[in-house]
Amino acid sequence: INAEYMGPRLSDCLCPMAATTGVQRLLEAEKKAAEVINEAKKMRAMKMKEARTDAATEIGKFREKKQAQFDELIKNKDGQSDGAGADLEKQLQKDLSGMQQLFDSRKEVVAESLFKLIASA
């Protein structure tokens, strides 16, 4: 008989206890993997919600800034002739409408880009 290890014996593989232990280990590994995946999904959802909140905050700040600029222009133009103030107001409303349309058309793309940046970090 050779004293060197020759690998697993056939009798080791046929033992029902060894098979059960192997199956248990596989089930445990699968359960851990599912937990890791669920945790990653939760983190992804949380980061997406955070990105949307941050984007909404930035949009609000931008809107307030532009509204303040608009109000200041209107206030300064009120002293001038009515025609010039009305023309300015029409132009500003047109510009504001265009910016809103641009925002509406791109907000999903921007949100998705923010999400990809956050998810990759």
mmCIF file of C-alpha atoms in Angstrom:
data_model
loop_
_atom_site.group_PDB
_atom_site.id
_atom_site.type_symbol
_atom_site.label_atom_id
_atom_site.label_comp_id
_atom_site.label_asym_id
_atom_site.label_seq_id
_atom_site.Cartn_x
_atom_site.Cartn_y
_atom_site.Cartn_z
ATOM 1 C CA ILE A 1 0.000 0.000 0.000
ATOM 2 C CA ASN A 2 1.311 3.364 -1.008
ATOM 3 C CA ALA A 3 1.370 5.948 1.824
ATOM 4 C CA GLU A 4 0.700 8.836 -0.540
ATOM 5 C CA TYR A 5 -2.767 10.388 -0.743
ATOM 6 C CA MET A 6 -4.585 9.113 -3.804
ATOM 7 C CA GLY A 7 -7.609 11.470 -3.692
ATOM 8 C CA PRO A 8 -11.151 10.833 -2.479
ATOM 9 C CA ARG A 9 -12.254 7.264 -2.199
ATOM 10 C CA LEU A 10 -15.424 5.963 -3.740
ATOM 11 C CA SER A 11 -16.756 5.141 -0.286
ATOM 12 C CA ASP A 12 -16.356 8.826 0.698
ATOM 13 C CA CYS A 13 -18.535 9.946 -2.194
ATOM 14 C CA LEU A 14 -21.283 7.466 -1.508
ATOM 15 C CA CYS A 15 -21.727 8.539 2.111
ATOM 16 C CA PRO A 16 -25.181 10.174 2.435
ATOM 17 C CA MET A 17 -23.940 12.422 5.239
ATOM 18 C CA ALA A 18 -21.242 13.908 3.023
ATOM 19 C CA ALA A 19 -23.774 14.568 0.253
ATOM 20 C CA THR A 20 -26.146 16.251 2.714
ATOM 21 C CA THR A 21 -23.354 18.441 4.041
ATOM 22 C CA GLY A 22 -22.443 19.504 0.514
ATOM 23 C CA VAL A 23 -26.055 20.333 -0.333
ATOM 24 C CA GLN A 24 -26.409 22.309 2.900
ATOM 25 C CA ARG A 25 -23.311 24.301 2.068
ATOM 26 C CA LEU A 26 -24.653 25.056 -1.406
ATOM 27 C CA LEU A 27 -28.002 26.154 0.020
ATOM 28 C CA GLU A 28 -26.263 28.416 2.539
ATOM 29 C CA ALA A 29 -24.122 29.943 -0.204
ATOM 30 C CA GLU A 30 -27.222 30.539 -2.327
ATOM 31 C CA LYS A 31 -29.001 32.178 0.605
ATOM 32 C CA LYS A 32 -26.020 34.477 1.252
ATOM 33 C CA ALA A 33 -25.892 35.407 -2.437
ATOM 34 C CA ALA A 34 -29.603 36.272 -2.400
ATOM 35 C CA GLU A 35 -29.059 38.459 0.678
ATOM 36 C CA VAL A 36 -26.185 40.281 -1.038
ATOM 37 C CA ILE A 37 -28.333 40.873 -4.125
ATOM 38 C CA ASN A 38 -31.252 42.141 -2.046
ATOM 39 C CA GLU A 39 -28.957 44.499 -0.140
ATOM 40 C CA ALA A 40 -27.527 45.812 -3.426
ATOM 41 C CA LYS A 41 -31.061 46.424 -4.731
ATOM 42 C CA LYS A 42 -31.954 48.324 -1.563
ATOM 43 C CA MET A 43 -28.804 50.454 -1.872
ATOM 44 C CA ARG A 44 -29.543 51.131 -5.528
ATOM 45 C CA ALA A 45 -33.091 52.248 -4.725
ATOM 46 C CA MET A 46 -31.828 54.431 -1.882
ATOM 47 C CA LYS A 47 -29.185 56.062 -4.081
ATOM 48 C CA MET A 48 -31.719 56.637 -6.849
ATOM 49 C CA LYS A 49 -34.091 58.304 -4.393
ATOM 50 C CA GLU A 50 -31.226 60.434 -3.083
ATOM 51 C CA ALA A 51 -30.250 61.431 -6.627
ATOM 52 C CA ARG A 52 -33.818 62.453 -7.423
ATOM 53 C CA THR A 53 -34.022 64.490 -4.223
ATOM 54 C CA ASP A 54 -30.724 66.200 -4.991
ATOM 55 C CA ALA A 55 -31.826 66.917 -8.551
ATOM 56 C CA ALA A 56 -35.123 68.380 -7.326
ATOM 57 C CA THR A 57 -33.210 70.602 -4.883
ATOM 58 C CA GLU A 58 -30.908 71.838 -7.630
ATOM 59 C CA ILE A 59 -33.853 72.481 -9.939
ATOM 60 C CA GLY A 60 -35.592 74.441 -7.193
ATOM 61 C CA LYS A 61 -32.501 76.584 -6.607
ATOM 62 C CA PHE A 62 -32.129 77.236 -10.326
ATOM 63 C CA ARG A 63 -35.807 78.125 -10.655
ATOM 64 C CA GLU A 64 -35.610 80.543 -7.707
ATOM 65 C CA LYS A 65 -32.525 82.200 -9.177
ATOM 66 C CA LYS A 66 -34.131 82.658 -12.568
ATOM 67 C CA GLN A 67 -37.377 83.901 -11.006
ATOM 68 C CA ALA A 68 -35.407 86.476 -8.999
ATOM 69 C CA GLN A 69 -33.648 87.621 -12.173
ATOM 70 C CA PHE A 70 -36.971 87.866 -13.946
ATOM 71 C CA ASP A 71 -38.563 89.812 -11.108
ATOM 72 C CA GLU A 72 -35.614 92.202 -11.037
ATOM 73 C CA LEU A 73 -35.849 92.828 -14.789
ATOM 74 C CA ILE A 74 -39.567 93.467 -14.567
ATOM 75 C CA LYS A 75 -39.070 95.810 -11.603
ATOM 76 C CA ASN A 76 -36.399 97.756 -13.491
ATOM 77 C CA LYS A 77 -38.472 97.941 -16.671
ATOM 78 C CA ASP A 78 -41.673 99.090 -14.943
ATOM 79 C CA GLY A 79 -40.385 102.678 -14.915
ATOM 80 C CA GLN A 80 -39.932 102.639 -18.692
ATOM 81 C CA SER A 81 -42.576 102.758 -21.368
ATOM 82 C CA ASP A 82 -45.308 100.150 -21.129
ATOM 83 C CA GLY A 83 -44.548 98.764 -24.568
ATOM 84 C CA ALA A 84 -40.931 97.925 -23.729
ATOM 85 C CA GLY A 85 -41.903 96.289 -20.417
ATOM 86 C CA ALA A 86 -44.620 94.234 -22.098
ATOM 87 C CA ASP A 87 -42.241 93.144 -24.853
ATOM 88 C CA LEU A 88 -39.642 92.174 -22.283
ATOM 89 C CA GLU A 89 -42.192 90.214 -20.292
ATOM 90 C CA LYS A 90 -43.354 88.369 -23.413
ATOM 91 C CA GLN A 91 -39.761 87.525 -24.331
ATOM 92 C CA LEU A 92 -38.984 86.333 -20.814
ATOM 93 C CA GLN A 93 -42.124 84.195 -20.685
ATOM 94 C CA LYS A 94 -41.175 82.691 -24.043
ATOM 95 C CA ASP A 95 -37.647 81.962 -22.768
ATOM 96 C CA LEU A 96 -39.009 80.502 -19.540
ATOM 97 C CA SER A 97 -41.400 78.288 -21.471
ATOM 98 C CA GLY A 98 -38.532 77.099 -23.681
ATOM 99 C CA MET A 99 -36.404 76.294 -20.643
ATOM 100 C CA GLN A 100 -39.283 74.355 -19.080
ATOM 101 C CA GLN A 101 -39.745 72.344 -22.280
ATOM 102 C CA LEU A 102 -36.013 71.660 -22.412
ATOM 103 C CA PHE A 103 -36.059 70.558 -18.774
ATOM 104 C CA ASP A 104 -39.069 68.295 -19.324
ATOM 105 C CA SER A 105 -37.489 66.672 -22.370
ATOM 106 C CA ARG A 106 -34.164 65.965 -20.648
ATOM 107 C CA LYS A 107 -34.995 65.285 -17.008
ATOM 108 C CA GLU A 108 -35.204 61.491 -17.441
ATOM 109 C CA VAL A 109 -31.856 61.388 -19.251
ATOM 110 C CA VAL A 110 -30.236 63.505 -16.541
ATOM 111 C CA ALA A 111 -31.750 61.397 -13.758
ATOM 112 C CA GLU A 112 -30.507 58.209 -15.433
ATOM 113 C CA SER A 113 -27.031 59.713 -15.877
ATOM 114 C CA LEU A 114 -26.933 60.697 -12.211
ATOM 115 C CA PHE A 115 -28.044 57.215 -11.250
ATOM 116 C CA LYS A 116 -25.317 55.598 -13.360
ATOM 117 C CA LEU A 117 -22.703 57.859 -11.777
ATOM 118 C CA ILE A 118 -23.932 57.022 -8.287
ATOM 119 C CA ALA A 119 -24.311 53.301 -8.999
ATOM 120 C CA SER A 120 -20.799 53.057 -10.420
ATOM 121 C CA ALA A 121 -19.264 54.778 -7.380
#
